[in-house]
Short mmCIF file of C-alpha atoms and ligand atoms in Angstrom, two decimals:
data_model
loop_
_atom_site.label_atom_id
_atom_site.label_comp_id
_atom_site.label_asym_id
_atom_site.label_seq_id
_atom_site.Cartn_x
_atom_site.Cartn_y
_atom_site.Cartn_z
CA MET A 158 4.82 4.98 6.84
CA THR A 159 7.94 6.29 8.45
CA VAL A 160 6.35 7.43 11.65
CA GLY A 161 8.56 8.36 14.54
CA LEU A 162 5.71 8.32 17.03
CA ALA A 163 5.17 5.60 19.57
CA ARG A 164 1.87 3.83 19.15
CA ALA A 165 -0.12 3.74 22.37
CA ARG A 166 -2.04 0.66 21.44
CA SER A 167 -3.95 -1.07 24.19
CA SER A 168 -5.12 2.03 26.04
CA LEU A 169 -6.85 3.15 22.87
CA HIS A 170 -8.45 -0.18 22.18
CA PHE A 171 -12.01 0.68 23.18
CA VAL A 172 -11.77 3.92 21.25
CA ARG A 173 -10.78 2.07 18.11
CA ILE A 174 -13.75 -0.23 18.27
CA ALA A 175 -16.01 2.83 18.18
CA GLN A 176 -14.07 4.02 15.18
CA TYR A 177 -14.52 0.67 13.44
CA ARG A 178 -18.23 0.75 14.07
CA ARG A 179 -18.35 4.04 12.23
CA LEU A 180 -16.09 2.91 9.39
CA TYR A 181 -18.02 -0.26 8.77
CA SER A 182 -21.47 0.93 9.79
CA THR A 183 -22.64 0.27 6.26
CA ARG A 184 -21.05 -3.18 6.06
CA PRO A 185 -23.00 -5.91 4.31
CA PRO A 186 -24.25 -8.82 6.48
CA SER A 187 -21.76 -11.20 4.90
CA LEU A 188 -18.81 -11.29 2.55
CA THR A 189 -17.48 -13.95 0.19
CA LEU A 190 -13.83 -14.81 -0.15
CA LEU A 191 -12.42 -17.65 -2.26
CA GLY A 192 -15.95 -18.93 -2.77
CA LYS A 193 -16.76 -19.10 0.93
CA GLU A 194 -19.25 -16.88 2.71
CA TYR A 195 -18.41 -15.27 6.06
CA PRO A 196 -20.93 -13.41 8.23
CA THR A 197 -19.50 -9.99 9.11
CA ASP A 198 -19.33 -8.45 12.58
CA SER A 199 -17.77 -5.46 14.34
CA THR A 200 -14.23 -6.82 13.77
CA THR A 201 -14.64 -7.09 9.97
CA ASN A 202 -12.06 -4.80 8.39
CA ILE A 203 -10.87 -6.44 5.17
CA THR A 204 -10.90 -3.88 2.34
CA ASP A 205 -11.62 -4.42 -1.35
CA ALA A 206 -7.99 -3.60 -2.21
CA ILE A 207 -6.90 -6.53 -0.03
CA ALA A 208 -9.64 -8.96 -1.09
CA ASP A 209 -8.51 -8.38 -4.71
CA LYS A 210 -5.06 -9.74 -3.90
CA VAL A 211 -6.28 -12.95 -2.23
CA GLY A 212 -5.72 -15.97 -4.49
CA ARG A 213 -3.16 -14.32 -6.78
CA ASN A 214 -0.42 -16.66 -5.44
CA LEU A 215 2.44 -14.77 -7.12
CA TYR A 216 5.02 -17.15 -5.66
CA THR A 217 3.64 -20.11 -7.65
CA ASP A 218 4.55 -18.50 -11.01
CA PRO A 219 8.02 -19.92 -11.84
CA ALA A 220 8.90 -16.88 -13.97
CA HIS A 221 7.92 -14.27 -11.35
CA PRO A 222 10.78 -13.05 -9.10
CA LEU A 223 8.97 -14.45 -6.04
CA GLY A 224 8.47 -17.78 -7.80
CA ILE A 225 12.10 -17.91 -8.92
CA LEU A 226 13.17 -17.31 -5.32
CA HIS A 227 10.71 -19.87 -4.00
CA VAL A 228 12.26 -22.48 -6.29
CA LEU A 229 15.76 -21.44 -5.25
CA VAL A 230 15.02 -21.80 -1.52
CA SER A 231 13.19 -25.10 -2.09
CA SER A 232 16.09 -26.53 -4.07
CA HIS A 233 18.54 -25.46 -1.38
CA PHE A 234 16.47 -27.48 1.12
CA HIS A 235 15.97 -30.23 -1.46
CA ASP A 236 15.33 -32.98 1.10
CA PHE A 237 12.57 -30.96 2.84
CA ARG A 238 8.92 -31.57 1.91
CA SER A 239 7.51 -28.44 0.29
CA HIS A 240 3.92 -27.20 0.77
CA VAL A 241 2.08 -24.52 -1.24
CA GLY A 242 -1.46 -23.32 -1.70
CA LEU A 243 -2.71 -23.39 1.89
CA PRO A 244 -5.81 -21.16 2.12
CA PRO A 245 -5.02 -17.75 3.68
CA VAL A 246 -8.06 -17.65 5.98
CA VAL A 247 -7.18 -19.04 9.42
CA THR A 248 -8.62 -18.77 12.91
CA PRO A 249 -7.11 -16.40 15.47
CA ALA A 250 -6.34 -19.61 17.40
CA GLN A 251 -4.11 -20.88 14.57
CA ASN A 252 -2.46 -17.50 14.01
CA PHE A 253 -2.00 -16.55 17.68
CA ASP A 254 -3.27 -18.77 20.53
CA ASP A 255 -1.68 -22.05 19.38
CA LEU A 256 1.65 -20.25 19.17
CA GLY A 257 1.43 -18.78 22.66
CA PHE A 258 0.72 -15.15 21.78
CA PRO A 259 -0.58 -13.43 24.94
CA PRO A 260 -4.22 -12.26 24.85
CA ASP A 261 -3.19 -8.58 24.77
CA HIS A 262 -0.58 -8.94 22.00
CA PRO A 263 -0.84 -5.85 19.70
CA GLY A 264 -0.76 -8.02 16.54
CA ARG A 265 -4.25 -9.26 17.41
CA ALA A 266 -5.82 -5.79 17.23
CA PRO A 267 -7.96 -5.02 14.18
CA THR A 268 -5.64 -2.06 13.61
CA ASP A 269 -2.83 -4.52 12.83
CA SER A 270 -4.54 -7.55 11.24
CA TYR A 271 -7.30 -8.17 8.70
CA TYR A 272 -10.40 -9.89 10.04
CA LEU A 273 -13.29 -11.37 8.05
CA ASN A 274 -15.05 -11.68 11.38
CA ARG A 275 -13.98 -12.41 14.93
CA ASP A 276 -13.41 -16.10 14.18
CA ALA A 277 -11.70 -15.81 10.78
CA MET A 278 -8.72 -13.74 9.73
CA LEU A 279 -6.08 -13.50 7.02
CA ARG A 280 -2.93 -15.16 8.37
CA THR A 281 -0.26 -12.63 9.37
CA HIS A 282 2.58 -15.16 9.11
CA THR A 283 3.25 -18.66 7.82
CA SER A 284 3.82 -19.80 11.42
CA ALA A 285 0.00 -20.07 11.59
CA HIS A 286 0.44 -23.49 9.91
CA GLU A 287 3.17 -24.85 12.20
CA VAL A 288 0.98 -27.03 14.40
CA GLU A 289 -0.92 -28.71 11.54
CA THR A 290 2.31 -29.33 9.59
CA PHE A 291 4.20 -30.78 12.55
CA ALA A 292 1.10 -32.88 13.25
CA ARG A 293 1.56 -34.65 9.92
CA GLY A 294 4.73 -36.11 11.36
CA GLU A 295 7.07 -34.50 8.83
CA ARG A 296 10.65 -34.12 10.10
CA ARG A 297 11.78 -31.55 7.49
CA TRP A 298 9.31 -29.25 5.83
CA LEU A 299 8.94 -25.97 3.96
CA LEU A 300 5.82 -23.94 3.36
CA ALA A 301 5.29 -20.84 1.18
CA ALA A 302 2.26 -18.55 1.40
CA ASP A 303 0.84 -15.05 1.09
CA VAL A 304 0.50 -13.21 4.42
CA TYR A 305 -1.39 -10.05 5.34
CA ARG A 306 -0.65 -7.22 7.77
CA ARG A 307 -2.04 -3.74 8.19
CA ASP A 308 1.05 -1.62 8.05
CA GLU A 309 2.75 1.55 6.92
CA ILE A 310 3.07 2.49 3.22
CA ASP A 311 6.54 2.84 1.74
CA ALA A 312 8.92 1.20 -0.75
CA SER A 313 9.52 -1.89 1.42
CA HIS A 314 6.12 -2.36 3.09
CA TYR A 315 2.99 -3.69 1.45
CA PRO A 316 -0.09 -5.08 3.24
CA VAL A 317 0.27 -8.38 1.38
CA PHE A 318 3.62 -10.12 1.18
CA HIS A 319 4.98 -13.65 1.06
CA GLN A 320 6.80 -15.79 3.56
CA MET A 321 8.46 -19.18 3.59
CA GLU A 322 8.49 -21.18 6.77
CA GLY A 323 10.87 -24.08 7.29
CA ALA A 324 11.42 -26.52 10.12
CA ARG A 325 13.53 -29.51 11.04
CA VAL A 326 12.77 -32.01 13.81
CA PHE A 327 15.37 -34.14 15.64
CA GLY A 328 14.74 -36.96 18.07
CA ALA A 329 15.57 -35.98 21.66
CA ASP A 330 17.66 -39.15 22.05
CA GLU A 331 21.09 -40.54 21.15
CA ALA A 332 20.11 -41.08 17.52
CA GLY A 333 18.88 -37.47 17.28
CA ARG A 334 22.08 -36.23 18.80
CA ALA A 335 24.20 -38.22 16.35
CA GLU A 336 22.10 -36.87 13.46
CA VAL A 337 22.49 -33.23 14.48
CA GLU A 338 26.23 -33.62 15.15
CA ALA A 339 26.82 -35.16 11.73
CA ASP A 340 24.80 -32.44 10.02
CA ASN A 341 26.67 -29.70 11.90
CA ALA A 342 30.00 -31.15 10.80
CA ARG A 343 28.85 -31.28 7.17
CA LEU A 344 27.60 -27.67 7.23
CA GLU A 345 30.68 -26.32 9.01
CA HIS A 346 32.88 -27.90 6.37
CA HIS A 347 30.80 -26.33 3.59
CA LEU A 348 30.82 -22.86 5.18
CA ALA A 349 34.54 -22.91 6.04
CA ARG A 350 35.36 -22.91 2.33
CA SER A 351 33.22 -19.87 1.54
CA ASN A 352 33.63 -16.13 1.46
CA ILE A 353 31.16 -15.26 4.21
CA VAL A 354 31.66 -13.06 7.29
CA ILE A 355 29.29 -13.88 10.12
CA GLU A 356 28.67 -11.71 13.19
CA ASP A 357 27.29 -14.13 15.71
CA VAL A 358 25.65 -14.03 19.14
CA PRO A 359 25.87 -16.88 21.69
CA HIS A 360 23.49 -19.72 20.77
CA ILE A 361 22.03 -19.56 24.27
CA SER A 362 22.33 -16.79 26.87
CA ALA A 363 20.56 -15.42 29.95
CA THR A 364 18.49 -13.10 27.72
CA ASN A 365 17.88 -15.78 25.09
CA PRO A 366 17.48 -18.95 27.13
CA ARG A 367 17.00 -22.60 26.23
CA GLN A 368 13.80 -24.34 27.31
CA GLU A 369 13.43 -26.18 30.61
CA ALA A 370 12.34 -29.31 28.78
CA HIS A 371 15.54 -29.45 26.74
CA ASP A 372 18.81 -31.18 27.50
CA PRO A 373 21.38 -28.31 27.55
CA VAL A 374 23.80 -30.02 25.15
CA MET A 375 21.06 -30.91 22.67
CA ALA A 376 19.54 -27.40 22.87
CA GLU A 377 22.95 -25.94 22.00
CA LEU A 378 23.47 -28.39 19.10
CA VAL A 379 20.03 -27.72 17.60
CA ALA A 380 20.45 -23.93 17.85
CA LYS A 381 23.80 -24.32 16.14
CA ASN A 382 22.23 -26.48 13.40
CA LEU A 383 19.63 -23.78 12.81
CA LYS A 384 22.31 -21.13 12.38
CA LEU A 385 24.50 -23.28 10.14
CA SER A 386 21.50 -24.25 7.99
CA LEU A 387 20.51 -20.62 7.48
CA ASN A 388 24.06 -19.35 6.94
CA SER A 389 24.30 -21.98 4.25
CA LEU A 390 21.03 -20.72 2.71
CA MET A 391 22.38 -17.13 2.76
CA LEU A 392 25.43 -18.38 0.92
CA THR A 393 23.28 -20.06 -1.74
CA LEU A 394 21.15 -16.95 -2.15
CA PHE A 395 23.76 -14.20 -1.97
CA GLY A 396 27.27 -15.61 -1.80
CA ASP A 397 27.55 -17.75 -4.86
CA ARG A 398 26.90 -14.88 -7.20
CA GLY A 399 29.91 -12.83 -6.12
CA GLY A 400 28.19 -11.43 -3.05
CA VAL A 401 25.71 -8.61 -2.90
CA ASN A 402 28.35 -5.97 -2.29
CA GLU A 403 30.41 -5.99 -5.48
CA GLY A 404 33.36 -8.21 -4.69
CA GLU A 405 33.17 -7.78 -0.91
CA PRO A 406 32.52 -10.88 1.19
CA LEU A 407 28.92 -11.55 2.15
CA ARG A 408 28.19 -10.17 5.63
CA VAL A 409 25.53 -11.86 7.75
CA ARG A 410 24.59 -10.72 11.24
CA TRP A 411 22.75 -12.72 13.91
CA ILE A 412 20.70 -10.84 16.51
CA GLU A 413 18.86 -12.04 19.60
CA ALA A 414 15.12 -11.76 19.07
CA PHE A 415 11.89 -12.68 20.75
CA PHE A 416 8.96 -14.71 19.41
CA PRO A 417 6.30 -16.24 21.68
CA PHE A 418 6.71 -19.60 19.90
CA THR A 419 10.51 -20.07 19.97
CA THR A 420 13.38 -19.81 22.44
CA PRO A 421 16.21 -19.14 21.90
CA SER A 422 15.14 -16.83 19.04
CA TYR A 423 17.10 -14.84 16.48
CA GLU A 424 16.81 -12.55 13.50
CA VAL A 425 19.16 -12.59 10.54
CA GLU A 426 20.28 -9.47 8.73
CA VAL A 427 22.31 -9.16 5.53
CA PHE A 428 24.48 -6.15 4.67
CA PHE A 429 23.31 -4.73 1.38
CA ARG A 430 24.19 -1.40 -0.24
CA GLY A 431 25.42 0.11 3.00
CA LYS A 432 22.48 -1.04 5.16
CA TRP A 433 21.59 -4.02 7.34
CA LEU A 434 18.35 -5.60 6.09
CA GLU A 435 16.26 -7.98 8.18
CA ILE A 436 15.61 -11.13 6.18
CA LEU A 437 14.11 -13.64 8.60
CA GLY A 438 13.15 -14.63 12.12
CA CYS A 439 13.83 -18.06 13.63
CA GLY A 440 14.44 -20.09 16.76
CA VAL A 441 14.13 -23.36 18.63
CA VAL A 442 10.43 -24.28 18.60
CA GLN A 443 8.61 -24.01 21.93
CA GLN A 444 7.88 -27.48 23.18
CA ARG A 445 4.16 -26.70 23.58
CA THR A 446 3.88 -26.38 19.76
CA LEU A 447 5.24 -29.92 19.32
CA ASP A 448 3.06 -31.14 22.21
CA ARG A 449 -0.01 -29.62 20.58
CA ALA A 450 0.96 -31.34 17.31
CA ARG A 451 1.48 -34.62 19.23
CA VAL A 452 5.13 -34.98 18.25
CA PRO A 453 6.71 -36.63 21.30
CA ASP A 454 10.37 -36.81 22.40
CA SER A 455 11.61 -34.36 19.81
CA ILE A 456 13.29 -30.98 19.48
CA SER A 457 12.90 -28.73 16.46
CA TRP A 458 14.00 -25.47 14.91
CA ALA A 459 11.93 -23.24 12.62
CA PHE A 460 12.41 -20.11 10.55
CA GLY A 461 10.18 -17.66 8.64
CA LEU A 462 11.65 -15.52 5.86
CA GLY A 463 10.26 -12.67 3.79
CA LEU A 464 10.40 -13.44 0.06
CA GLU A 465 9.95 -9.82 -1.09
CA ARG A 466 12.82 -8.54 1.06
CA ILE A 467 15.20 -11.09 -0.45
CA ALA A 468 13.87 -10.68 -3.99
CA MET A 469 14.29 -6.90 -3.80
CA ILE A 470 17.98 -7.47 -3.05
CA LEU A 471 18.64 -10.25 -5.55
CA PHE A 472 16.78 -8.71 -8.49
CA SER A 473 17.43 -5.05 -7.55
CA ILE A 474 13.71 -4.35 -7.44
CA PRO A 475 13.39 -0.86 -5.94
CA ASP A 476 9.70 -0.79 -4.97
CA ILE A 477 7.64 -3.56 -3.34
CA ARG A 478 4.53 -2.59 -5.39
CA LEU A 479 6.29 -3.80 -8.55
CA PHE A 480 5.77 -7.45 -7.55
CA TRP A 481 2.06 -6.93 -8.30
CA SER A 482 2.63 -5.22 -11.64
CA GLN A 483 1.26 -6.96 -14.71
CA ASP A 484 2.99 -4.46 -17.00
CA PRO A 485 4.84 -6.47 -19.69
CA ARG A 486 7.85 -4.20 -19.15
CA PHE A 487 8.09 -5.76 -15.67
CA VAL A 488 6.99 -9.36 -16.16
CA SER A 489 8.91 -9.95 -19.38
CA GLN A 490 12.23 -9.22 -17.66
CA PHE A 491 12.27 -12.45 -15.65
CA THR A 492 12.95 -16.04 -16.65
CA ALA A 493 12.34 -19.20 -14.63
CA GLY A 494 15.47 -20.38 -12.84
CA GLN A 495 17.41 -17.15 -13.35
CA ILE A 496 18.38 -14.30 -11.06
CA SER A 497 18.63 -11.21 -13.23
CA THR A 498 19.02 -7.52 -12.49
CA PHE A 499 15.82 -5.56 -12.98
CA LYS A 500 16.21 -2.61 -15.35
CA PRO A 501 13.81 0.16 -14.34
CA TYR A 502 11.85 1.07 -17.43
CA SER A 503 11.01 4.50 -16.20
CA LYS A 504 11.15 6.71 -13.20
CA TYR A 505 8.04 8.80 -12.96
CA PRO A 506 8.12 11.99 -10.93
CA ALA A 507 6.78 11.91 -7.39
CA CYS A 508 3.78 14.09 -6.65
CA TYR A 509 3.46 15.09 -3.00
CA LYS A 510 0.16 16.23 -1.51
CA ASP A 511 -0.41 17.05 2.15
CA VAL A 512 -3.56 16.68 4.16
CA SER A 513 -3.95 18.29 7.61
CA PHE A 514 -6.93 17.69 9.80
CA TRP A 515 -8.29 17.76 13.32
CA LEU A 516 -8.77 14.27 14.64
CA PRO A 517 -12.17 13.05 15.74
CA GLY A 518 -12.48 12.54 19.51
CA SER A 519 -11.78 8.83 19.07
CA GLY A 520 -8.49 9.49 17.25
CA LEU A 521 -7.32 7.94 13.98
CA HIS A 522 -4.77 5.12 13.75
CA ASP A 523 -2.00 5.46 11.14
CA ASN A 524 -2.94 2.05 9.69
CA ASP A 525 -6.56 3.17 9.24
CA PHE A 526 -5.34 6.22 7.38
CA CYS A 527 -3.05 4.09 5.16
CA ASP A 528 -5.79 1.57 4.35
CA LEU A 529 -8.15 4.38 3.43
CA VAL A 530 -5.58 5.84 1.02
CA ARG A 531 -4.81 2.43 -0.48
CA ASP A 532 -8.49 1.60 -0.87
CA THR A 533 -9.17 4.96 -2.55
CA VAL A 534 -6.21 5.18 -4.95
CA GLY A 535 -4.84 1.61 -5.19
CA ASP A 536 -1.16 1.38 -6.14
CA LEU A 537 -0.95 5.05 -7.12
CA VAL A 538 0.32 5.69 -3.59
CA GLN A 539 4.05 5.19 -3.21
CA ASP A 540 4.46 6.25 0.40
CA VAL A 541 2.75 8.03 3.25
CA VAL A 542 4.62 9.96 5.93
CA LEU A 543 3.20 11.53 9.07
CA ILE A 544 4.90 14.90 9.03
CA ASP A 545 3.15 16.63 11.90
CA TYR A 546 1.18 15.67 14.99
CA PHE A 547 0.33 18.13 17.72
CA THR A 548 -2.19 18.94 20.43
CA HIS A 549 -3.58 22.46 20.57
CA PRO A 550 -2.42 23.92 23.91
CA LYS A 551 -5.75 25.60 24.68
CA THR A 552 -8.45 23.43 23.13
CA ASN A 553 -6.60 20.10 23.52
CA ARG A 554 -7.73 19.19 20.01
CA ARG A 555 -5.26 16.97 18.16
CA SER A 556 -4.12 17.57 14.63
CA LYS A 557 -2.26 15.37 12.14
CA CYS A 558 -0.67 16.14 8.83
CA TYR A 559 0.22 13.35 6.40
CA ARG A 560 2.26 13.76 3.23
CA ILE A 561 1.12 11.37 0.50
CA ASN A 562 3.40 10.63 -2.41
CA TYR A 563 1.31 9.76 -5.47
CA CYS A 564 3.36 8.10 -8.18
CA SER A 565 2.39 5.43 -10.68
CA MET A 566 4.80 2.58 -11.42
CA ASP A 567 3.76 2.40 -15.05
CA ARG A 568 3.03 5.91 -16.29
CA SER A 569 3.34 9.60 -15.64
CA LEU A 570 0.66 10.99 -13.37
CA SER A 571 -0.57 14.49 -14.26
CA ASN A 572 -0.99 17.04 -11.52
CA GLU A 573 -4.73 17.18 -12.33
CA GLU A 574 -5.03 13.44 -11.84
CA ALA A 575 -3.10 13.60 -8.56
CA ASN A 576 -5.37 16.43 -7.42
CA ALA A 577 -8.44 14.41 -8.34
CA VAL A 578 -7.38 11.32 -6.37
CA HIS A 579 -6.26 13.49 -3.45
CA THR A 580 -9.66 15.19 -3.38
CA GLN A 581 -11.27 11.76 -3.27
CA VAL A 582 -9.00 10.74 -0.36
CA ILE A 583 -10.05 13.85 1.57
CA ALA A 584 -13.74 13.22 0.84
CA ASN A 585 -13.48 9.62 2.07
CA LEU A 586 -11.53 10.73 5.12
CA LYS A 587 -14.28 13.13 6.13
CA ASP A 588 -16.96 10.65 5.31
CA LYS A 589 -15.53 7.59 7.07
CA PHE A 590 -13.73 9.09 10.04
CA GLY A 591 -15.50 12.41 10.56
CA VAL A 592 -12.27 14.41 10.57
CA GLU A 593 -12.24 18.19 10.17
CA ILE A 594 -9.89 19.36 7.41
CA ARG A 595 -7.70 22.33 8.42
C1 FA5 B 828 7.52 -13.67 11.75
O1 FA5 B 828 6.62 -13.47 10.95
C2 FA5 B 828 7.73 -15.01 12.40
N1 FA5 B 828 6.58 -15.85 12.12
C3 FA5 B 828 9.03 -15.64 11.90
C4 FA5 B 828 9.41 -16.90 12.62
C5 FA5 B 828 9.10 -18.15 12.10
C6 FA5 B 828 10.11 -16.83 13.83
C7 FA5 B 828 9.46 -19.32 12.77
C8 FA5 B 828 10.48 -17.97 14.53
C9 FA5 B 828 10.16 -19.24 13.97
P1 FA5 B 828 8.53 -11.28 11.40
O2 FA5 B 828 7.31 -10.51 11.69
O3 FA5 B 828 9.83 -10.71 11.87
O4 FA5 B 828 8.48 -12.74 12.05
O5 FA5 B 828 8.61 -11.51 9.85
C10 FA5 B 828 9.55 -12.39 9.26
C11 FA5 B 828 10.11 -11.78 7.97
O6 FA5 B 828 9.05 -11.40 7.09
C12 FA5 B 828 10.88 -10.49 8.22
O7 FA5 B 828 12.20 -10.76 8.60
C13 FA5 B 828 10.81 -9.85 6.84
O8 FA5 B 828 11.74 -10.42 5.96
C14 FA5 B 828 9.43 -10.22 6.37
N2 FA5 B 828 8.47 -9.12 6.61
C15 FA5 B 828 7.90 -8.75 7.79
N3 FA5 B 828 7.07 -7.71 7.60
C16 FA5 B 828 7.10 -7.41 6.27
C17 FA5 B 828 6.45 -6.45 5.43
N4 FA5 B 828 5.55 -5.58 5.92
N5 FA5 B 828 6.73 -6.43 4.11
C18 FA5 B 828 7.62 -7.32 3.59
N6 FA5 B 828 8.26 -8.25 4.31
C19 FA5 B 828 8.01 -8.31 5.63
MG1 MG B 829 10.97 -9.20 12.50
#
């Protein structure tokens, strides 16, 4: 949802738990996912709409745009070992603690992540598998997987998406230094001959520091290797097909970022159709991750990229919901090994319906509203926008108004049908959250 309001997260935490109790007061004692049974508790918040997507593994189909892209990235890093099919249920320790997320990090809240119970959750990123993969002693690896986040609803956000994680380990000794220097020379040579314009930031700076444990020269060389490796990937993905901007050179921008499990850290953006789009996050792996994985005397970089974001650019796919479509008019357009331009088979009219209500005393989080809509109407919702939020000056009661855009990807939705689903949304909203419709 395109919400311009700041989210006051932690102060509302205890209020949200009350809200969850109400929402899931009728929850069954256990739930089964991928053949395994999980006892439920007050953190359980996985919805049927989400459970339905678990196990689909879209990226393993070689003729699906996500699968085509997965193959393309894997062949670019052809000497990296590639992992697929890791189960999506992880512990909060794997997803957060092992990576150094602080105990009060907002991503941990049940408003932001899907929990089966307090000890089992759907991974929110592929970094959840870093420790176990490093622990296998692999020096170059890739990993693709479905990830889950409670989020806004619009054309580029979906609660299930796919990431690829990649990492490379160097020895923290003379041999490691020689290896990284040779690889940097090779990559610089390759990039110098290409039509790519890179806006860079310093590899290491006061705001994006190296780690104490690292030799300064080696830290600089490894950060540089990370950037060269990913610039080279961007060239494979976007540059070699005449660029994404019709004859213009490919423009890539590096930005300082922050992740609890890397420093220095960066994000990469690509200029596409007049806008900068964030494609991936990356950095030099925090030494405690390698320590936990028992990989001694080494230094590593890692990245995590969003497959949908890149596929939307490469295949001109306008709406993130389409990746889940089984409509032959979608699936038949793609061929293994080929990047092709998606031809929209129809553009159905949008149907906007507003709902205004007084909030219950405990409030209502935007993500709870979005999940309720998604669970009620499935993929008939295209986007949700909070268009009004105010507090009554006398009574102090708070009111919200959301605008829901109902639009099917595959057919025309009649106004009667849109009214019917909207009525059901309102009924569920009253029922589950106790709101008062205005
Ligand atoms: C991460 O998930 C980090 N784990 C990345 C990382 C890995 C950093 C290794 C350092 C080392 P982030 O939340 O920014 O970072 O997501 C990474 C990418 O996933 C984004 O750049 C974007 O391409 C994609 N992404 C994130 N949220 C969504 C979403 N809701 N829908 C589609 N793609 C998304
Ligand atoms: Mg990011």
